[in-house]
Amino acid sequence: MKKTLIVCFSILTFSAFCQSKLDVKKEFDLAAKQYEGMLASHPDLTQFPQSTLPNGSPRNMKSDWWCSGFFGGSLWYIYQYNHDPKWKEAADKWTMAVEKEKFNTRTHDLGFMLYCPFGNGYRLTKKPEYKDIMLTGAKSLATRFDPKVGLIKSWESFAGGYKYPVIIDNMMNLEFLFWAAKESGNKDFYNLSVTHADNTMKNHYRPDFSSYHVLCYGPNGEVLAKKTHQGAADESAWARGQSWGLYGYTVMYRETKDKKYLDFARNIANFYLNNPNLPADKVPYWDFSKVGEERDASAAAICASALLELSTYGGKDAKKFYDSAVKMLESLSTPAYKAELGKNNYFILMHSTGHKPGNSEIDVPLVYADYYYLEGLLRYDALKNKKKLF
Ligand code: GLY
């Protein structure tokens, strides 16, 4: 039975590969040229590329902002593709620039900040220093899990006096904790991730498998309020939040092999892909309720990368997930979203939306859009060449 499924899936994916317009080599050559400009324009290792300011100049951030790990992570992805030692050197520099955040217990974003640069760096080089830094960081992250609540706390507070807000984005930190559980032998990292994911599944999702952005919890895990921060309305579906959840539950299945997570990830994917408000190029509006407004290329890039992994787990929708991911990557690779060489402050992609209700980062490049786009291209390339996903 399993063999039949694999054969069917191979035939289906083979026909899709034949039709795709994606040229991974061309995209990585362009990404490398663009990021040469980014490296040259960022000589200060405390100023991490993030986005573009309204006046068109680069927007940089310090290492304690949640996006600081993506640049180093993208440099590792370029090195993974082209094996040129100069990219390894650059990736190492921008990875080590985040090191001090391993002691940061004031953020839930250590998965993004540490696992994207150090995790990829460790996977590709096995440098022991990277592992030590990540294990310290994982302990810092785990301090934000209160067993009485059963979730990792995202922020210290939220408007309305709430003291235990949890955002859907937080699902993205669990991959880091699963890695830490395996490397350290400490099952606590595994168990708290499962508890967080189960409570998020129970409370954060609506019957149509769309997700709220922010849930505010009380001291015993009771849900006090269901809100948004970056979405259009409390009851709307903020596009990037849907992508974070999809990616998170796909990882949950990979790490636990519990079928309930696989079913859940498939249901989230179907909410996304069957949504009448998803445009034909499959790059969502920044919120699913805001048809005609700005797109969010970052949401599409995250979603594409997650869908490629989800497609490898078979099932009746595997081909749909694969084809949709390819369509997203194809769309992002057209001039409608991909910047000309030397433009866009050296970011690869244009047209992402960071925080529209906060009037911040609207229709701009975002460093994490580039990161998940490169990840998606690498995953596409691996599947096309019948290799295992990394
Ligand atoms: N994690 C914050 C965001 O997705 O904008």
Short mmCIF file of C-alpha atoms in Angstrom, two decimals, residues 35-50 60-63 67-76 86-100 113-114 116-118 130 367:
data_model
loop_
_atom_site.label_atom_id
_atom_site.label_comp_id
_atom_site.label_asym_id
_atom_site.label_seq_id
_atom_site.Cartn_x
_atom_site.Cartn_y
_atom_site.Cartn_z
CA TYR A 35 23.23 39.46 -1.41
CA GLU A 36 26.78 40.43 -2.43
CA GLY A 37 25.35 43.95 -2.57
CA MET A 38 23.63 43.42 0.79
CA LEU A 39 26.89 42.29 2.39
CA ALA A 40 28.83 45.21 0.92
CA SER A 41 26.22 47.70 2.16
CA HIS A 42 26.21 46.14 5.69
CA PRO A 43 29.76 46.38 7.06
CA ASP A 44 28.50 46.72 10.67
CA LEU A 45 27.64 43.35 12.23
CA THR A 46 25.30 45.00 14.74
CA GLN A 47 23.03 46.35 11.97
CA PHE A 48 21.02 43.45 10.53
CA PRO A 49 19.08 43.92 7.28
CA GLN A 50 15.33 43.89 7.90
CA ASN A 60 18.18 47.72 9.85
CA MET A 61 17.72 46.16 13.29
CA LYS A 62 19.76 45.03 16.28
CA SER A 63 20.32 41.39 17.22
CA CYS A 67 14.25 38.90 12.55
CA SER A 68 17.99 39.00 13.30
CA GLY A 69 18.65 35.35 12.39
CA PHE A 70 17.18 35.37 8.91
CA PHE A 71 20.06 37.06 7.11
CA GLY A 72 22.61 34.55 8.41
CA GLY A 73 20.12 31.77 7.61
CA SER A 74 19.77 32.95 4.01
CA LEU A 75 23.55 33.12 3.63
CA TRP A 76 23.69 29.47 4.72
CA LYS A 86 33.03 32.71 0.66
CA TRP A 87 29.34 32.26 1.54
CA LYS A 88 30.24 29.98 4.43
CA GLU A 89 32.51 32.70 5.79
CA ALA A 90 29.84 35.39 5.43
CA ALA A 91 27.18 33.10 6.94
CA ASP A 92 29.40 32.33 9.93
CA LYS A 93 30.01 36.04 10.58
CA TRP A 94 26.31 36.98 10.51
CA THR A 95 25.40 33.88 12.51
CA MET A 96 27.88 34.59 15.29
CA ALA A 97 26.63 38.18 15.35
CA VAL A 98 23.41 36.86 16.98
CA GLU A 99 25.18 34.77 19.64
CA LYS A 100 24.45 36.99 22.61
CA MET A 113 16.71 34.17 15.92
CA LEU A 114 18.91 31.18 16.73
CA CYS A 116 17.54 29.79 11.40
CA PRO A 117 21.23 30.83 11.45
CA PHE A 118 22.86 28.39 13.90
CA TYR A 130 26.93 26.35 17.13
CA VAL A 367 14.26 39.68 5.27
#
